[in-house]
CSV table of C-alpha atoms in Angstrom, one decimal:
chain,number,residue,atom,x,y,z
C,2,UNK,CA,46.8,-19.4,4.0
C,3,UNK,CA,50.1,-20.4,5.5
C,4,UNK,CA,52.9,-22.3,3.7
C,5,UNK,CA,56.1,-23.9,4.8
C,6,UNK,CA,59.3,-24.6,2.7
C,7,UNK,CA,62.4,-26.3,3.9
C,8,UNK,CA,65.5,-24.4,2.7
C,9,UNK,CA,67.4,-27.5,1.9
C,10,UNK,CA,64.7,-28.8,-0.4
C,11,UNK,CA,62.7,-25.7,-1.4
C,12,UNK,CA,62.4,-26.8,-5.0
C,13,UNK,CA,60.9,-30.2,-4.2
C,14,UNK,CA,57.1,-30.1,-4.1
C,15,UNK,CA,57.0,-33.2,-1.9
C,16,UNK,CA,58.4,-31.2,0.9
C,17,UNK,CA,56.0,-28.3,0.7
C,18,UNK,CA,53.5,-27.9,3.4
C,19,UNK,CA,50.4,-25.8,3.8
C,20,UNK,CA,47.5,-25.1,6.0
C,21,UNK,CA,44.3,-23.1,5.4
C,22,UNK,CA,43.1,-20.9,8.2
C,23,UNK,CA,39.3,-20.5,8.9
C,24,UNK,CA,39.2,-17.1,7.2
C,25,UNK,CA,40.4,-18.6,3.9
C,26,UNK,CA,38.7,-22.0,3.7
C,27,UNK,CA,36.1,-20.9,1.3
C,28,UNK,CA,38.7,-19.5,-1.0
C,29,UNK,CA,40.1,-22.9,-1.8
C,30,UNK,CA,36.9,-24.9,-2.1
C,31,UNK,CA,36.3,-26.9,-5.3
C,32,UNK,CA,32.9,-25.4,-6.0
C,33,UNK,CA,32.9,-21.8,-7.3
C,34,UNK,CA,31.0,-20.0,-4.6
C,35,UNK,CA,30.7,-16.5,-3.4
C,36,UNK,CA,33.1,-15.5,-0.5
C,37,UNK,CA,33.9,-12.2,1.2
C,38,UNK,CA,37.7,-12.3,1.4
C,39,UNK,CA,39.7,-11.1,-1.6
C,40,UNK,CA,43.3,-11.4,-0.4
C,41,UNK,CA,45.3,-14.1,1.3
C,42,UNK,CA,48.6,-14.1,3.1
C,43,UNK,CA,51.2,-16.4,4.5
C,44,UNK,CA,51.2,-14.4,7.7
C,45,UNK,CA,50.2,-16.4,10.8
C,46,UNK,CA,49.7,-13.6,13.2
C,47,UNK,CA,45.9,-13.9,13.3
C,48,UNK,CA,45.7,-17.7,13.3
C,49,UNK,CA,45.8,-20.3,15.9
C,50,UNK,CA,47.1,-23.9,15.9
C,51,UNK,CA,43.5,-25.2,16.4
C,52,UNK,CA,42.2,-23.7,13.2
C,53,UNK,CA,45.1,-24.5,10.9
C,54,UNK,CA,46.3,-28.1,10.4
C,55,UNK,CA,49.6,-28.5,8.6
C,56,UNK,CA,49.6,-31.0,5.7
C,57,UNK,CA,52.0,-31.9,2.9
C,58,UNK,CA,51.0,-30.8,-0.6
C,59,UNK,CA,50.3,-34.4,-1.6
C,60,UNK,CA,47.9,-34.7,1.3
C,61,UNK,CA,45.4,-32.3,-0.1
C,62,UNK,CA,41.8,-33.4,0.5
C,63,UNK,CA,40.7,-33.7,-3.1
C,64,UNK,CA,37.0,-33.8,-2.1
C,65,UNK,CA,37.2,-30.5,-0.3
C,66,UNK,CA,39.9,-28.3,-1.7
C,67,UNK,CA,41.1,-27.5,-5.2
C,68,UNK,CA,44.5,-29.3,-5.2
C,69,UNK,CA,45.7,-27.6,-8.4
C,70,UNK,CA,44.8,-24.2,-7.1
C,71,UNK,CA,46.8,-24.7,-3.9
C,72,UNK,CA,49.7,-26.2,-5.8
C,73,UNK,CA,49.8,-23.2,-8.1
C,74,UNK,CA,49.7,-20.8,-5.2
C,75,UNK,CA,52.5,-22.6,-3.4
C,76,UNK,CA,54.6,-22.6,-6.6
C,77,UNK,CA,54.3,-18.9,-7.0
C,78,UNK,CA,55.1,-18.3,-3.3
C,79,UNK,CA,58.3,-20.3,-3.8
C,80,UNK,CA,59.1,-18.2,-6.8
C,81,UNK,CA,58.5,-15.0,-4.9
C,82,UNK,CA,60.8,-16.1,-2.1
C,83,UNK,CA,63.6,-16.9,-4.5
C,84,UNK,CA,63.3,-13.6,-6.4
C,85,UNK,CA,63.0,-11.4,-3.3
C,86,UNK,CA,66.0,-13.1,-1.6
C,87,UNK,CA,68.1,-12.4,-4.7
C,88,UNK,CA,66.9,-8.8,-4.8
C,89,UNK,CA,67.8,-8.3,-1.1
C,90,UNK,CA,71.3,-9.7,-1.6
C,91,UNK,CA,71.9,-7.7,-4.8
C,92,UNK,CA,70.9,-4.5,-2.9
C,93,UNK,CA,73.4,-5.3,-0.1
C,94,UNK,CA,76.1,-6.3,-2.6
C,95,UNK,CA,75.9,-3.0,-4.5
C,96,UNK,CA,79.3,-1.7,-3.5
C,97,UNK,CA,78.5,2.0,-3.4
C,98,UNK,CA,75.0,1.8,-2.0
C,99,UNK,CA,74.2,4.4,0.6
C,100,UNK,CA,73.2,3.6,4.2
C,101,UNK,CA,71.0,6.0,6.1
C,102,UNK,CA,68.8,5.8,9.2
C,103,UNK,CA,65.1,6.7,9.2
C,104,UNK,CA,63.2,7.9,12.2
C,105,UNK,CA,64.2,9.6,15.4
C,106,UNK,CA,67.1,8.9,17.7
C,107,UNK,CA,70.0,9.3,15.3
C,108,UNK,CA,70.0,5.7,14.4
C,109,UNK,CA,69.3,4.3,17.9
C,110,UNK,CA,65.7,3.1,17.1
C,111,UNK,CA,65.2,4.0,13.5
C,112,UNK,CA,65.1,1.6,10.5
C,113,UNK,CA,68.0,1.2,8.2
C,114,UNK,CA,67.5,2.3,4.6
C,115,UNK,CA,69.7,1.2,1.7
C,116,UNK,CA,69.6,3.4,-1.4
C,117,UNK,CA,71.5,3.4,-4.6
C,118,UNK,CA,71.8,6.1,-7.2
C,119,UNK,CA,73.3,6.0,-10.7
C,120,UNK,CA,74.6,9.1,-12.5
C,121,UNK,CA,76.5,8.4,-15.7
C,122,UNK,CA,77.8,5.1,-14.3
C,123,UNK,CA,79.4,6.9,-11.3
C,124,UNK,CA,78.2,5.9,-7.9
C,125,UNK,CA,78.8,7.7,-4.6
C,126,UNK,CA,78.3,6.5,-1.0
C,127,UNK,CA,77.9,7.9,2.5
C,128,UNK,CA,77.5,6.2,5.8
C,129,UNK,CA,75.3,7.0,8.8
C,130,UNK,CA,77.2,8.5,11.6
C,131,UNK,CA,75.5,6.6,14.3
C,132,UNK,CA,74.8,2.9,14.3
C,133,UNK,CA,71.5,1.2,14.8
C,134,UNK,CA,71.5,-0.1,18.4
C,135,UNK,CA,69.9,-3.4,17.4
C,136,UNK,CA,72.6,-4.0,14.7
C,137,UNK,CA,75.2,-3.2,17.4
C,138,UNK,CA,73.7,-6.0,19.5
C,139,UNK,CA,74.0,-8.4,16.6
C,140,UNK,CA,77.6,-7.4,16.1
C,141,UNK,CA,78.4,-8.1,19.7
C,142,UNK,CA,76.7,-11.5,19.6
C,143,UNK,CA,78.5,-12.4,16.3
C,144,UNK,CA,81.8,-10.9,17.2
C,145,UNK,CA,81.9,-8.6,14.2
C,146,UNK,CA,84.7,-6.1,14.2
C,147,UNK,CA,83.3,-3.7,11.6
C,148,UNK,CA,82.6,0.0,12.3
C,149,UNK,CA,80.3,1.2,9.6
C,150,UNK,CA,76.7,-0.1,9.1
C,151,UNK,CA,77.3,-1.0,5.5
C,152,UNK,CA,80.4,-3.1,6.4
C,153,UNK,CA,78.5,-4.9,9.1
C,154,UNK,CA,75.7,-5.9,6.8
C,155,UNK,CA,78.2,-7.0,4.1
C,156,UNK,CA,80.1,-9.2,6.5
C,157,UNK,CA,76.9,-10.6,8.0
C,158,UNK,CA,75.1,-11.5,4.8
C,159,UNK,CA,77.8,-11.7,2.1
C,160,UNK,CA,81.2,-12.7,3.6
C,161,UNK,CA,82.7,-16.2,3.9
C,162,UNK,CA,81.6,-18.0,7.0
C,163,UNK,CA,85.0,-17.9,8.6
C,164,UNK,CA,84.6,-14.1,9.1
C,165,UNK,CA,81.6,-14.6,11.4
C,166,UNK,CA,81.3,-16.2,14.8
C,167,UNK,CA,78.8,-18.9,13.9
C,168,UNK,CA,76.2,-16.4,12.7
C,169,UNK,CA,74.7,-17.5,9.5
C,170,UNK,CA,71.7,-15.5,8.3
C,171,UNK,CA,68.8,-17.2,6.6
C,172,UNK,CA,65.2,-16.4,5.9
C,173,UNK,CA,62.9,-17.8,8.6
C,174,UNK,CA,59.6,-16.1,7.9
C,175,UNK,CA,57.8,-14.3,5.1
C,176,UNK,CA,54.6,-12.5,4.6
C,177,UNK,CA,53.1,-12.4,1.1
C,178,UNK,CA,50.0,-10.6,0.0
C,179,UNK,CA,48.0,-11.7,-3.0
C,180,UNK,CA,46.2,-8.8,-4.6
C,181,UNK,CA,43.6,-9.8,-7.1
C,182,UNK,CA,43.4,-8.1,-10.4
C,183,UNK,CA,40.0,-6.6,-9.8
C,184,UNK,CA,41.0,-5.2,-6.4
C,185,UNK,CA,44.2,-3.4,-7.1
C,186,UNK,CA,43.6,-0.8,-4.4
C,187,UNK,CA,43.5,-3.3,-1.5
C,188,UNK,CA,46.5,-2.7,0.7
C,189,UNK,CA,48.6,-5.4,2.4
C,190,UNK,CA,47.4,-4.3,5.8
C,191,UNK,CA,43.9,-5.4,4.8
C,192,UNK,CA,44.9,-8.9,3.8
C,193,UNK,CA,43.0,-10.5,6.6
C,194,UNK,CA,40.0,-8.1,6.6
C,195,UNK,CA,36.7,-8.9,4.8
C,196,UNK,CA,35.7,-6.8,1.8
C,197,UNK,CA,32.3,-5.8,0.6
C,198,UNK,CA,30.4,-8.6,-1.0
C,199,UNK,CA,30.6,-9.0,-4.7
C,200,UNK,CA,29.3,-11.5,-7.2
C,201,UNK,CA,31.3,-14.6,-8.0
C,202,UNK,CA,34.1,-13.5,-5.7
C,203,UNK,CA,35.9,-16.9,-5.5
C,204,UNK,CA,39.5,-17.8,-6.0
C,205,UNK,CA,40.7,-19.8,-9.0
C,206,UNK,CA,43.8,-20.1,-11.1
C,207,UNK,CA,42.6,-17.5,-13.6
C,208,UNK,CA,42.1,-14.9,-10.8
C,209,UNK,CA,45.5,-15.7,-9.3
C,210,UNK,CA,47.2,-15.3,-12.7
C,211,UNK,CA,45.6,-11.8,-13.0
C,212,UNK,CA,46.8,-10.8,-9.6
C,213,UNK,CA,50.1,-9.6,-8.0
C,214,UNK,CA,52.3,-10.6,-5.1
C,215,UNK,CA,54.1,-8.3,-2.7
C,216,UNK,CA,55.6,-8.9,0.7
C,217,UNK,CA,58.6,-9.1,3.0
C,218,UNK,CA,61.3,-11.6,4.0
C,219,UNK,CA,62.6,-11.9,7.6
C,220,UNK,CA,66.1,-13.2,8.3
C,221,UNK,CA,67.4,-14.6,11.5
C,222,UNK,CA,70.8,-16.1,12.5
C,223,UNK,CA,71.9,-19.8,12.9
C,224,UNK,CA,75.0,-21.5,14.2
C,225,UNK,CA,77.0,-24.1,12.4
C,226,UNK,CA,74.6,-26.8,13.7
C,227,UNK,CA,71.5,-25.1,12.3
C,228,UNK,CA,70.3,-23.9,15.7
C,229,UNK,CA,68.7,-20.5,15.9
C,230,UNK,CA,70.8,-17.9,17.6
C,231,UNK,CA,69.2,-16.1,20.5
C,232,UNK,CA,70.4,-12.8,21.9
C,233,UNK,CA,72.3,-12.9,25.1
C,234,UNK,CA,69.9,-10.6,26.9
C,235,UNK,CA,66.6,-11.9,28.5
C,236,UNK,CA,68.2,-15.3,29.2
C,237,UNK,CA,68.4,-16.0,25.5
C,238,UNK,CA,64.6,-16.0,25.0
C,239,UNK,CA,64.5,-13.6,22.1
C,240,UNK,CA,65.3,-14.1,18.4
C,241,UNK,CA,66.9,-11.4,16.3
C,242,UNK,CA,64.9,-10.7,13.1
C,243,UNK,CA,66.1,-8.5,10.2
C,244,UNK,CA,63.0,-7.8,8.1
C,245,UNK,CA,63.7,-6.8,4.5
C,246,UNK,CA,60.9,-4.6,3.1
C,247,UNK,CA,61.0,-3.9,-0.6
C,248,UNK,CA,58.4,-2.1,-2.6
C,249,UNK,CA,58.5,-4.7,-5.3
C,250,UNK,CA,55.2,-6.0,-6.8
C,251,UNK,CA,55.1,-9.0,-9.1
C,252,UNK,CA,52.6,-9.9,-11.8
C,253,UNK,CA,51.6,-13.6,-11.6
C,254,UNK,CA,50.8,-13.9,-15.3
C,255,UNK,CA,52.4,-17.0,-16.9
C,256,UNK,CA,53.1,-15.2,-20.2
C,257,UNK,CA,56.0,-13.3,-18.7
C,258,UNK,CA,54.3,-9.9,-19.1
C,259,UNK,CA,55.5,-7.2,-16.8
C,260,UNK,CA,58.3,-4.7,-16.5
C,261,UNK,CA,61.9,-5.6,-16.7
C,262,UNK,CA,63.3,-2.7,-18.7
C,263,UNK,CA,64.6,0.2,-16.7
C,264,UNK,CA,63.7,2.6,-19.5
C,265,UNK,CA,60.3,1.0,-20.4
C,266,UNK,CA,58.0,3.5,-18.7
C,267,UNK,CA,58.0,6.4,-16.3
C,268,UNK,CA,55.4,4.6,-14.3
C,269,UNK,CA,56.5,1.4,-12.7
C,270,UNK,CA,54.5,-1.7,-13.6
C,271,UNK,CA,54.5,-4.9,-11.6
C,272,UNK,CA,57.5,-7.1,-12.5
C,273,UNK,CA,57.0,-10.4,-14.1
C,274,UNK,CA,57.5,-13.1,-11.4
C,275,UNK,CA,58.0,-15.8,-14.0
C,276,UNK,CA,60.5,-13.8,-16.0
C,277,UNK,CA,62.5,-12.8,-12.9
C,278,UNK,CA,62.4,-16.4,-11.5
C,279,UNK,CA,63.7,-17.7,-14.8
C,280,UNK,CA,66.5,-15.1,-14.6
C,281,UNK,CA,67.3,-16.3,-11.1
C,282,UNK,CA,67.7,-19.9,-12.3
C,283,UNK,CA,69.9,-18.6,-15.2
C,284,UNK,CA,71.9,-16.4,-12.8
C,285,UNK,CA,71.2,-13.4,-15.0
C,286,UNK,CA,69.0,-11.3,-12.7
C,287,UNK,CA,70.6,-7.9,-11.9
C,288,UNK,CA,69.7,-5.0,-9.7
C,289,UNK,CA,69.0,-2.8,-12.7
C,290,UNK,CA,66.3,-5.1,-13.8
C,291,UNK,CA,64.2,-3.7,-10.9
C,292,UNK,CA,63.7,-0.5,-13.0
C,293,UNK,CA,65.0,2.9,-12.2
C,294,UNK,CA,62.1,3.9,-9.8
C,295,UNK,CA,63.1,1.2,-7.3
C,296,UNK,CA,66.2,2.6,-5.6
C,297,UNK,CA,65.7,1.7,-1.9
C,298,UNK,CA,65.2,-1.1,0.5
C,299,UNK,CA,64.2,-0.8,4.1
C,300,UNK,CA,65.5,-3.0,6.9
C,301,UNK,CA,63.5,-3.3,10.1
C,302,UNK,CA,65.5,-4.8,13.0
C,303,UNK,CA,63.6,-6.3,15.9
C,304,UNK,CA,63.5,-9.1,18.4
C,305,UNK,CA,60.7,-11.6,18.8
C,306,UNK,CA,59.8,-14.5,21.1
C,307,UNK,CA,59.8,-17.9,19.3
C,308,UNK,CA,56.1,-18.3,20.0
C,309,UNK,CA,55.1,-14.9,18.6
C,310,UNK,CA,55.4,-16.0,15.0
C,311,UNK,CA,55.7,-19.3,13.2
C,312,UNK,CA,59.3,-19.5,12.0
C,313,UNK,CA,59.9,-21.4,8.7
C,314,UNK,CA,63.3,-23.0,8.3
C-alpha cells in the first residue's frame, strides 16, 4: 500500500491519499478471505503507475475495500511519521552526541552514525576526522561554512533559515513496514514477498492493532518557493536524499501499551505509538523516552533521479 500526506495539511484526513498495489489488494477487501501476504509497506519501488491508482481517503470504494481499515492504517502511518520525525530531530539536537562514519573510505562513502551516551549526566563528544563526501556536496550547494559534520547537520536541520542558502530540509519519502503480531520474525526486506499460506490470513483492524510499525524517513532540500533542490552536477537531474534509519519499533495497540520507561526492562519492547504520538502533541516527548538501549541513528546519504521513487511532499 502507498499513502500520500501533504506536509501543510498532514493532520487533515480530507487531504490524505492512498493507492493499493496489486500485491496488496486482497488485504483490504471487505470479505475476510485467505491471502498470502502478511506485511505491507508504503514503499513504491516494486509498483507501477498502471497498477496503483491514487485516490483521496473519502473516495474509497465501499463495495470493494474496507474503508475503516484503510483509514485506520493511514492514521497510524501519519502518527508514525510525526513521532519518527521528532526522534530524528531530538537525536540531532542532542548537543553532545557523537558523530562517526561507518564503512570504508574514512568517511568518503560510508554512512554517518549519530550516537549518544550518558554517564552520570555527563556527556562527551568526538567528531569524525574526515567528512562524508556527499555531505560536503550538500554544503557546497547550500553555502554552509561549517567544518565539522555535527555542525553541518545542526545548521542544515536545526538552524534559523537565514543561516542557509535557500536549503530547507523536509521529509519527502518514507518506507513503513507493518509486522503482524503472529509474524514477529518477518523482516522489513521481506515486506513485498509472499509468505507460506496459513489459515484466515487476512488483514483487519484487530490484526493491525496487534502488530508493529518500523521504517525510515528520507529528507530532501527545498528552496524558499518550495521547489526541490537538485545538485549542481549531472545538469541538476539528481535529488539529494538524507535517509534517517532508526531501529525504533512501535506497537499499534490503542491502549497505550509499550515501553516508554528507560529503566523498565533490559530487553527493549516496542514503543507505544499512541503514547508517543500523544507526547508529540503535548510537546513532552524526549530522547530519553526511547529507552537506554536505543543510542544511535544512522544517516544514509545518496542521490536519486526524481522518477526513481515517488516523492511525497
